[in-house]
Amino acid sequence: MSGTVTTIVFFARTRAFFAAHGIMRLHGVILVNGANQRATNFTRTAEALASKHQRIRVYTPRQNGKVERFDRLLVDEVFCTRSYAGKLARRTAVGVSVN
């Protein structure tokens, strides 16, 4: 698969994960300026599944810091609030399927 297709598939799976947990509407998506996220196909997909597709400005640590902090918050709140016997137990508890 090409990088853009992989990114689109990942985004669609992420959207399905949120929907499975009752989050039916995404108000926006904030992404880095990687080639995959700038591709026209990905932009169309993101705008179809979320109301707003926003890119982080190049060389703007303040915006990138927001994304990094949100990622850290997810890890702390979802994965670190309880202990798991291993990766499989954590994936099962959270309901994440990783290929």
Protein backbone atom coordinates (compact mmCIF):
# COMPACT_ATOMS: atom_id res chain seq x y z
CA MET A 1 0.00 0.00 0.00
CA SER A 2 1.15 3.53 -0.65
CA GLY A 3 1.72 5.87 2.27
CA THR A 4 -1.37 7.93 1.51
CA VAL A 5 -3.61 4.85 1.29
CA THR A 6 -2.16 3.57 4.58
CA THR A 7 -2.90 6.93 6.22
CA ILE A 8 -6.46 6.94 4.86
CA VAL A 9 -7.05 3.37 6.10
CA PHE A 10 -5.65 4.29 9.53
CA PHE A 11 -7.88 7.37 9.72
CA ALA A 12 -10.95 5.34 8.72
CA ARG A 13 -10.16 2.73 11.40
CA THR A 14 -9.67 5.47 13.97
CA ARG A 15 -13.04 6.95 13.01
CA ALA A 16 -14.65 3.50 13.34
CA PHE A 17 -13.04 3.09 16.77
CA PHE A 18 -14.54 6.38 17.95
CA ALA A 19 -17.95 5.45 16.51
CA ALA A 20 -17.84 2.10 18.30
CA HIS A 21 -17.34 4.02 21.55
CA GLY A 22 -20.28 6.36 20.96
CA ILE A 23 -18.38 9.29 19.44
CA MET A 24 -20.32 9.76 16.25
CA ARG A 25 -19.15 13.21 15.15
CA LEU A 26 -15.65 14.59 14.83
CA HIS A 27 -15.53 18.37 14.93
CA GLY A 28 -12.04 18.54 13.51
CA VAL A 29 -8.77 16.80 12.86
CA ILE A 30 -5.38 18.39 13.55
CA LEU A 31 -2.49 16.81 11.68
CA VAL A 32 1.16 17.40 10.94
CA ASN A 33 2.29 18.45 7.48
CA GLY A 34 3.52 15.07 6.31
CA ALA A 35 3.21 14.25 2.62
CA ASN A 36 0.48 11.69 3.36
CA GLN A 37 -1.63 14.20 5.30
CA ARG A 38 -1.24 16.85 2.57
CA ALA A 39 -2.36 14.50 -0.22
CA THR A 40 -5.60 15.44 -1.95
CA ASN A 41 -7.12 11.98 -1.39
CA PHE A 42 -6.46 12.15 2.34
CA THR A 43 -7.79 15.71 2.60
CA ARG A 44 -11.04 14.64 0.92
CA THR A 45 -11.37 11.67 3.26
CA ALA A 46 -10.66 13.75 6.36
CA GLU A 47 -13.17 16.41 5.36
CA ALA A 48 -15.79 13.74 4.66
CA LEU A 49 -15.35 12.14 8.10
CA ALA A 50 -14.72 15.30 10.15
CA SER A 51 -16.10 18.79 9.79
CA LYS A 52 -12.66 20.45 9.76
CA HIS A 53 -9.21 19.36 8.57
CA GLN A 54 -6.52 21.56 10.11
CA ARG A 55 -2.79 21.29 9.53
CA ILE A 56 -0.15 22.40 11.98
CA ARG A 57 1.95 25.29 10.71
CA VAL A 58 5.47 24.35 9.78
CA TYR A 59 8.04 25.14 12.48
CA THR A 60 5.41 26.09 15.05
CA PRO A 61 6.30 24.17 18.22
CA ARG A 62 3.34 25.67 20.08
CA GLN A 63 0.86 23.87 17.83
CA ASN A 64 2.85 20.67 17.67
CA GLY A 65 3.08 20.79 21.46
CA LYS A 66 -0.72 20.74 21.67
CA VAL A 67 -0.85 17.55 19.62
CA GLU A 68 1.95 15.93 21.63
CA ARG A 69 0.25 16.89 24.91
CA PHE A 70 -3.07 15.45 23.74
CA ASP A 71 -1.33 12.20 22.77
CA ARG A 72 0.29 12.06 26.21
CA LEU A 73 -3.09 12.70 27.85
CA LEU A 74 -4.60 9.78 25.95
CA VAL A 75 -1.80 7.48 27.03
CA ASP A 76 -2.05 8.60 30.65
CA GLU A 77 -5.84 8.44 30.85
CA VAL A 78 -6.47 5.30 28.82
CA PHE A 79 -3.46 3.06 29.23
CA CYS A 80 -1.87 4.09 32.52
CA THR A 81 -4.92 4.19 34.80
CA ARG A 82 -4.77 0.44 35.39
CA SER A 83 -2.18 -2.23 34.95
CA TYR A 84 -2.41 -4.93 32.34
CA ALA A 85 -0.79 -8.36 32.19
CA GLY A 86 0.58 -7.59 28.73
CA LYS A 87 -0.08 -6.00 25.35
CA LEU A 88 -2.80 -8.47 24.47
CA ALA A 89 -4.66 -7.86 27.74
CA ARG A 90 -4.44 -4.08 27.21
CA ARG A 91 -5.68 -4.33 23.62
CA THR A 92 -8.54 -6.58 24.68
CA ALA A 93 -9.58 -4.26 27.52
CA VAL A 94 -9.48 -1.14 25.37
CA GLY A 95 -10.95 -2.83 22.33
CA VAL A 96 -8.10 -1.96 19.98
CA SER A 97 -7.20 -4.23 17.10
CA VAL A 98 -3.67 -3.78 15.81
CA ASN A 99 -2.35 -5.60 12.76
